[in-house]
């Protein structure tokens, strides 16, 4: 970790302040996707100016920011301009070059730290961290083995047949189920590894999941930690489809364990910013005591979007507070909520023709909050927006969520 990550007495950057050179307090983000857009909205609501570094001219965040630096993420001139414009910098997507964050950290506070982002970008390092944390966090990851060489591949067949059936996952650049192959036998494993280009991978034992959940944690420069209660997530085809965010969404004892584990993992990383930790809930009686840590995202997460409408501070507010060194509030959820992801598929009818989704009917339902990310082209599987449903009680939230999912032909209806 760079020395800068241990700045514990960071001078707060107050919104609306103007420095000696007449420059407005400005917060920067590397990456221009929807997470960056919602970060920009949160920062601007507080009164900050914003800057986005993103090569795409039409990016969701670039389109709404005061400044848009349109260069590659590792372009030296672009990074210099971002550092010059901003008093603090964060990132919004996982695969931002860690080197770029390191460069920025030489002159500006950067949260999260480049080294931590580097760990989260590599499943091998990520799992090593979870394993090292296990004593304090109380959770371990699924049994796994690293496969980087043909010898390690052979060793699975010889010594680790217990990992089959399993999931082979590339160490880097996987998201939304991409870069993953399910394998039943050693022969299938060998074929899958070759198909993935024989790159560094981990083979994970396939676990009998009963549910999945995630926890959002925010930690400040001073080490103060706040967190949201775990949300339960339903994936369809490897992509998040539905998030259930209310008290009865999972057994209370498990929820406490997940939350404590996520806080512990953030603390052991000396993390600054918003961190999302994903967990598997496995069948009772297994060796894992019901809870297994899957992976972490060093940023706000799709599963935390409900916080925008159901909590008094959202995950993006906390990202702003944390990076700017403002007092970190413990967020309070004021309404039960269900979030439905809106993929590009919603913009096509059964025959593949483009259609405008029936927003009139959806928005007529009580407690619906529509968020579209300003992406100009809908494509199947592309995250275009999300719909959060809030209400006075869980039953009513579920009823409206089911109606909205039916109107929009969303997947995961049976999981609501
Ligand atoms: P994300 O979009 O969250 O970054 P990802 O592509 O990085 O996803 P994972 O979270 O590792 O991938 O896995 C995607 C999904 O596949 C999980 O949410 C879970 O449903 C399933 N899965 C992954 N690993 C296992 C496992 N070991 N046992 C059973 N199911 C698994
Ligand atoms: Mg995942």
XYZ file of C-alpha atoms and ligand atoms in Angstrom:
448
model
C 0.000 0.000 0.000
C 1.296 3.461 -0.785
C 2.195 5.718 2.093
C -0.706 7.971 1.163
C -3.250 5.340 2.177
C -2.256 5.869 5.764
C -3.114 9.555 5.818
C -5.242 9.324 8.947
C -5.655 13.022 9.548
C -6.736 14.022 6.090
C -7.896 17.618 5.908
C -11.586 17.461 4.981
C -12.539 18.833 1.588
C -15.730 20.745 2.239
C -18.255 21.158 -0.556
C -18.542 24.660 -1.925
C -15.084 25.654 -0.708
C -12.749 27.556 -3.004
C -8.974 27.196 -2.755
C -6.327 29.931 -2.890
C -6.158 29.625 -6.674
C -9.922 30.219 -6.920
C -10.695 26.607 -7.745
C -14.006 25.084 -6.598
C -13.824 21.949 -4.431
C -13.809 19.199 -7.055
C -13.971 15.411 -6.692
C -12.711 13.121 -9.426
C -13.543 9.619 -10.583
C -11.657 7.306 -12.903
C -14.228 5.600 -15.127
C -17.416 6.877 -16.708
C -19.983 4.093 -16.239
C -23.248 4.139 -14.320
C -21.531 3.844 -10.953
C -19.533 6.951 -11.830
C -22.720 8.712 -12.888
C -24.434 8.017 -9.559
C -21.268 9.098 -7.743
C -21.292 12.364 -9.716
C -24.955 12.922 -8.837
C -24.233 12.395 -5.130
C -21.187 14.685 -5.173
C -23.007 17.433 -7.043
C -26.000 17.243 -4.728
C -23.667 18.092 -1.878
C -22.222 21.002 -3.839
C -18.978 19.606 -5.233
C -17.738 20.081 -8.750
C -16.842 16.794 -10.437
C -14.374 15.491 -12.993
C -14.586 12.169 -14.850
C -11.691 10.486 -16.653
C -13.178 8.307 -19.387
C -12.250 7.701 -23.040
C -15.859 7.244 -24.224
C -17.376 10.533 -25.424
C -20.924 9.425 -24.499
C -20.343 7.759 -21.142
C -23.074 7.822 -18.452
C -20.856 9.754 -15.995
C -19.037 11.952 -18.504
C -22.359 13.286 -19.777
C -23.379 14.679 -16.372
C -20.056 15.837 -14.927
C -18.696 19.406 -14.784
C -15.452 18.179 -16.335
C -14.935 15.231 -18.642
C -11.332 14.362 -19.421
C -11.599 12.205 -22.506
C -8.434 10.108 -22.472
C -7.439 6.535 -21.730
C -7.376 5.517 -18.054
C -3.585 5.344 -18.068
C -2.900 8.385 -20.236
C -0.256 10.472 -18.380
C -1.641 13.824 -19.586
C -5.214 12.825 -18.672
C -4.153 11.667 -15.212
C -2.173 14.872 -14.664
C -5.197 16.946 -15.626
C -7.434 14.953 -13.269
C -4.995 15.460 -10.398
C -4.740 19.149 -11.192
C -8.527 19.628 -11.217
C -9.458 17.510 -8.174
C -8.790 17.580 -4.439
C -9.544 13.854 -4.047
C -10.066 10.985 -6.468
C -11.931 7.679 -6.500
C -12.682 4.969 -9.025
C -15.893 3.392 -10.225
C -14.902 0.253 -12.049
C -12.803 -2.639 -11.012
C -10.472 -2.922 -13.913
C -9.047 0.575 -13.808
C -5.262 0.123 -14.056
C -3.996 0.079 -10.465
C -0.932 1.910 -11.789
C -3.129 4.877 -12.743
C -4.386 5.165 -9.149
C -0.817 4.912 -7.894
C 0.225 7.793 -10.155
C -2.674 9.938 -8.918
C -1.868 9.095 -5.291
C 1.519 10.768 -5.620
C -0.185 14.152 -5.517
C -3.769 13.607 -4.332
C -5.668 11.507 -1.777
C -6.990 8.485 -3.676
C -9.598 6.181 -2.146
C -9.598 3.248 -2.387
C -5.879 2.672 -2.484
C -4.248 1.284 -5.642
C -2.847 -1.746 -3.814
C -6.275 -2.779 -2.531
C -7.838 -2.315 -5.956
C -5.023 -4.518 -7.275
C -5.959 -7.277 -4.810
C -9.632 -7.129 -5.805
C -8.649 -7.306 -9.487
C -6.983 -10.656 -9.087
C -8.957 -13.615 -7.732
C -5.755 -15.330 -6.627
C -4.716 -12.399 -4.430
C -8.293 -11.801 -3.352
C -8.724 -15.359 -2.105
C -5.325 -15.260 -0.407
C -6.507 -12.142 1.430
C -9.806 -13.745 2.461
C -7.901 -16.776 3.721
C -5.488 -14.606 5.690
C -8.488 -12.721 7.142
C -10.499 -15.826 8.012
C -9.508 -16.064 11.673
C -10.775 -12.563 12.391
C -13.585 -12.353 9.847
C -15.004 -15.760 10.762
C -15.658 -16.736 7.130
C -13.569 -18.551 4.559
C -13.882 -18.779 0.791
C -14.950 -21.847 -1.166
C -12.268 -24.562 -1.381
C -10.103 -23.695 -4.397
C -6.821 -24.219 -6.176
C -4.725 -21.900 -8.315
C -4.114 -23.059 -11.890
C -1.360 -21.159 -13.654
C 0.667 -24.041 -15.116
C 0.029 -27.466 -16.727
C 1.606 -29.022 -13.622
C -0.996 -27.366 -11.401
C -3.713 -28.531 -13.799
C -2.473 -32.116 -13.539
C -2.291 -31.823 -9.750
C -6.060 -31.309 -9.617
C -6.614 -34.692 -11.204
C -4.045 -36.327 -8.934
C -4.685 -34.686 -5.562
C -7.665 -32.331 -5.610
C -10.498 -34.285 -7.179
C -12.554 -32.962 -4.246
C -12.788 -29.626 -6.143
C -14.869 -31.250 -8.889
C -17.475 -30.477 -9.983
C -16.245 -26.903 -9.863
C -16.112 -23.539 -11.554
C -12.982 -22.453 -13.369
C -12.639 -18.665 -13.128
C -10.015 -16.472 -14.765
C -7.945 -14.664 -12.146
C -8.448 -11.351 -13.912
C -11.095 -9.424 -15.836
C -14.155 -11.514 -14.971
C -17.521 -9.883 -14.285
C -21.202 -10.767 -14.637
C -20.271 -14.452 -14.944
C -17.844 -13.838 -17.829
C -14.520 -15.700 -17.798
C -16.106 -18.655 -15.962
C -16.688 -22.245 -17.012
C -18.483 -24.930 -15.027
C -16.615 -28.240 -15.155
C -17.560 -31.694 -13.900
C -14.499 -33.796 -14.682
C -10.725 -33.420 -15.001
C -11.088 -33.777 -18.779
C -13.635 -30.949 -18.925
C -11.344 -28.874 -16.732
C -8.423 -29.340 -19.124
C -10.576 -28.343 -22.105
C -11.993 -25.328 -20.265
C -8.545 -24.087 -19.228
C -7.337 -24.339 -22.833
C -10.476 -22.497 -24.029
C -9.776 -19.697 -21.563
C -6.345 -19.353 -23.163
C -4.434 -21.157 -20.369
C -4.344 -17.892 -18.441
C -4.039 -17.771 -14.642
C -7.233 -19.165 -13.112
C -8.708 -20.497 -9.926
C -10.747 -23.654 -9.761
C -13.440 -23.334 -7.134
C -15.481 -26.170 -5.753
C -19.137 -25.905 -6.778
C -21.084 -25.274 -3.575
C -24.759 -26.011 -2.937
C -25.948 -22.412 -2.616
C -29.217 -21.672 -0.897
C -28.847 -17.920 -1.318
C -26.409 -15.110 -2.064
C -25.974 -11.851 -0.239
C -23.661 -8.863 -0.161
C -22.679 -6.235 2.373
C -21.691 -2.634 1.720
C -19.198 -1.095 4.082
C -17.764 2.423 4.109
C -14.576 3.287 5.951
C -13.055 6.729 6.416
C -9.437 7.919 6.485
C -9.727 7.944 10.294
C -10.743 4.264 10.391
C -14.403 4.864 11.246
C -16.554 2.148 9.686
C -20.248 2.199 8.875
C -22.258 -0.426 7.010
C -25.590 -1.339 5.512
C -27.462 -4.504 6.469
C -26.848 -7.410 4.039
C -28.981 -7.524 0.935
C -30.008 -10.818 -0.644
C -29.210 -11.110 -4.329
C -30.680 -13.278 -7.075
C -28.602 -13.803 -10.227
C -29.948 -14.985 -13.563
C -27.392 -16.201 -16.112
C -24.566 -14.878 -13.933
C -25.974 -11.315 -13.833
C -27.649 -9.725 -10.830
C -31.409 -9.636 -11.456
C -33.106 -8.932 -8.108
C -31.940 -7.521 -4.765
C -34.058 -7.966 -1.641
C -33.332 -5.317 0.974
C -35.412 -5.649 4.109
C -35.021 -7.166 7.543
C -36.573 -10.569 6.873
C -34.488 -11.172 3.749
C -32.275 -13.709 5.536
C -31.911 -15.358 8.943
C -30.801 -12.697 11.482
C -27.824 -14.682 12.799
C -26.452 -15.067 9.282
C -27.010 -11.381 8.547
C -25.006 -10.407 11.620
C -22.169 -12.740 10.660
C -22.047 -11.404 7.095
C -22.007 -7.807 8.237
C -19.318 -8.410 10.843
C -17.211 -10.336 8.322
C -17.425 -7.550 5.730
C -16.394 -4.942 8.299
C -13.506 -7.126 9.402
C -12.332 -7.633 5.805
C -12.411 -3.861 5.181
C -10.495 -3.178 8.373
C -7.854 -5.752 7.610
C -7.297 -4.061 4.231
C -6.951 -0.650 5.902
C -9.604 0.254 3.356
C -10.802 3.793 2.641
C -14.004 4.241 0.650
C -16.969 1.989 -0.117
C -16.365 -1.756 -0.298
C -18.878 -4.430 -1.296
C -18.286 -7.986 -0.085
C -20.289 -10.790 -1.721
C -21.179 -13.972 0.159
C -22.675 -17.351 -0.595
C -25.127 -18.933 1.804
C -24.639 -22.698 1.623
C -26.763 -25.599 2.759
C -26.764 -26.149 6.504
C -24.486 -28.808 7.881
C -21.648 -28.017 5.503
C -18.127 -27.406 6.736
C -18.536 -23.670 6.110
C -21.062 -22.968 8.826
C -23.516 -21.584 6.315
C -21.555 -18.583 5.074
C -18.756 -18.370 2.487
C -17.113 -15.204 1.187
C -17.114 -15.014 -2.622
C -15.500 -11.799 -3.804
C -15.228 -8.083 -3.145
C -15.679 -4.958 -5.240
C -13.617 -1.897 -4.244
C -16.455 0.509 -5.002
C -20.229 0.868 -4.712
C -22.043 -2.124 -6.184
C -25.109 -2.916 -8.249
C -26.604 -4.707 -5.244
C -26.481 -1.439 -3.262
C -28.496 0.704 -5.661
C -31.592 0.386 -3.483
C -29.811 2.602 -0.921
C -30.517 5.601 -3.192
C -34.243 5.356 -2.485
C -34.592 3.322 0.698
C -31.911 4.833 2.972
C -31.137 8.266 4.399
C -27.617 8.065 2.919
C -26.847 6.055 -0.215
C -23.745 4.037 -1.013
C -22.715 6.897 -3.329
C -23.162 9.489 -0.580
C -20.875 7.389 1.598
C -18.316 7.154 -1.207
C -18.282 10.962 -1.348
C -18.117 11.398 2.442
C -15.327 8.851 2.805
C -13.034 10.153 0.067
C -13.537 13.807 1.050
C -12.787 13.148 4.714
C -16.242 14.249 5.893
C -17.815 12.701 9.008
C -19.163 9.294 7.980
C -22.839 8.872 8.953
C -24.230 5.451 9.892
C -26.922 5.069 7.218
C -30.475 4.179 8.215
C -32.838 2.280 5.960
C -36.292 3.842 6.178
C -38.231 1.557 3.797
C -38.129 -2.065 2.760
C -37.019 -2.297 -0.862
C -36.605 -4.571 -3.842
C -34.346 -3.618 -6.733
C -34.887 -4.979 -10.223
C -32.079 -4.656 -12.757
C -33.074 -3.382 -16.195
C -30.939 -4.998 -18.867
C -31.041 -4.061 -22.534
C -33.351 -7.035 -23.170
C -36.231 -4.909 -21.842
C -35.940 -2.710 -24.946
C -36.691 -5.606 -27.340
C -39.958 -7.428 -27.956
C -40.310 -11.197 -28.408
C -39.490 -10.939 -32.112
C -36.315 -8.945 -31.446
C -37.760 -5.568 -32.507
C -36.782 -2.480 -30.530
C -39.638 -1.289 -28.297
C -40.032 1.454 -25.720
C -40.625 -0.185 -22.326
C -44.066 0.493 -20.879
C -42.902 3.140 -18.411
C -46.389 4.623 -18.091
C -47.713 1.433 -16.496
C -44.588 0.846 -14.422
C -44.494 4.388 -13.063
C -48.187 4.210 -12.216
C -47.370 1.596 -9.589
C -46.859 2.991 -6.059
C -43.323 3.304 -4.724
C -41.443 2.784 -7.980
C -38.175 4.648 -8.524
C -36.788 4.446 -12.050
C -33.082 5.019 -12.708
C -31.823 5.008 -16.292
C -28.122 5.446 -16.907
C -28.275 7.489 -20.110
C -26.802 4.752 -22.290
C -27.665 5.534 -25.873
C -27.875 1.994 -27.181
C -29.700 -0.954 -25.647
C -28.068 -4.362 -26.066
C -29.099 -7.693 -24.601
C -27.361 -8.175 -21.241
C -26.243 -4.522 -21.009
C -27.089 -2.796 -17.723
C -29.308 0.110 -18.820
C -30.891 1.033 -15.507
C -32.668 -0.290 -12.466
C -36.022 0.028 -10.770
C -36.287 0.206 -6.999
C -39.588 -0.423 -5.282
C -40.137 0.915 -1.783
C -43.251 0.704 0.336
C -44.681 0.691 3.841
C -44.188 -3.078 4.291
C -42.510 -6.036 2.620
C -45.750 -7.570 1.355
C -46.695 -4.452 -0.580
C -43.171 -4.022 -1.936
C -43.230 -7.603 -3.225
C -46.643 -7.174 -4.838
C -45.541 -4.077 -6.744
C -42.187 -5.637 -7.675
C -43.963 -8.669 -9.131
C -46.284 -6.451 -11.156
C -43.384 -4.373 -12.474
C -41.362 -7.478 -13.334
C -44.358 -8.898 -15.201
C -44.992 -5.678 -17.121
C -41.352 -5.539 -18.216
C -40.955 -9.336 -18.721
C -37.994 -9.323 -16.336
C -36.183 -12.521 -15.360
C -36.262 -13.706 -11.750
C -40.002 -13.181 -11.252
C -40.292 -16.443 -9.330
C -37.623 -15.156 -6.915
C -39.664 -12.156 -5.792
P -19.755 -10.224 -10.576
O -20.627 -9.707 -11.657
O -20.438 -10.287 -9.247
O -18.402 -9.607 -10.520
P -18.352 -12.557 -11.391
O -18.422 -12.736 -12.859
O -17.134 -11.953 -10.824
O -19.586 -11.769 -10.924
P -18.773 -14.626 -9.380
O -19.403 -13.686 -8.417
O -17.534 -15.294 -8.957
O -18.545 -13.983 -10.804
O -19.825 -15.755 -9.803
C -21.031 -15.427 -10.493
C -22.150 -16.292 -9.952
O -21.888 -17.693 -10.193
C -22.298 -16.198 -8.451
O -23.070 -15.075 -8.093
C -22.975 -17.552 -8.130
O -24.347 -17.485 -8.471
C -22.297 -18.498 -9.084
N -21.117 -19.124 -8.461
C -19.856 -18.646 -8.467
N -19.010 -19.425 -7.787
C -19.732 -20.459 -7.296
C -19.438 -21.625 -6.498
N -18.199 -21.865 -6.053
N -20.452 -22.470 -6.197
C -21.699 -22.230 -6.667
N -22.056 -21.157 -7.420
C -21.089 -20.268 -7.736
Mg -19.942 -11.834 -8.182
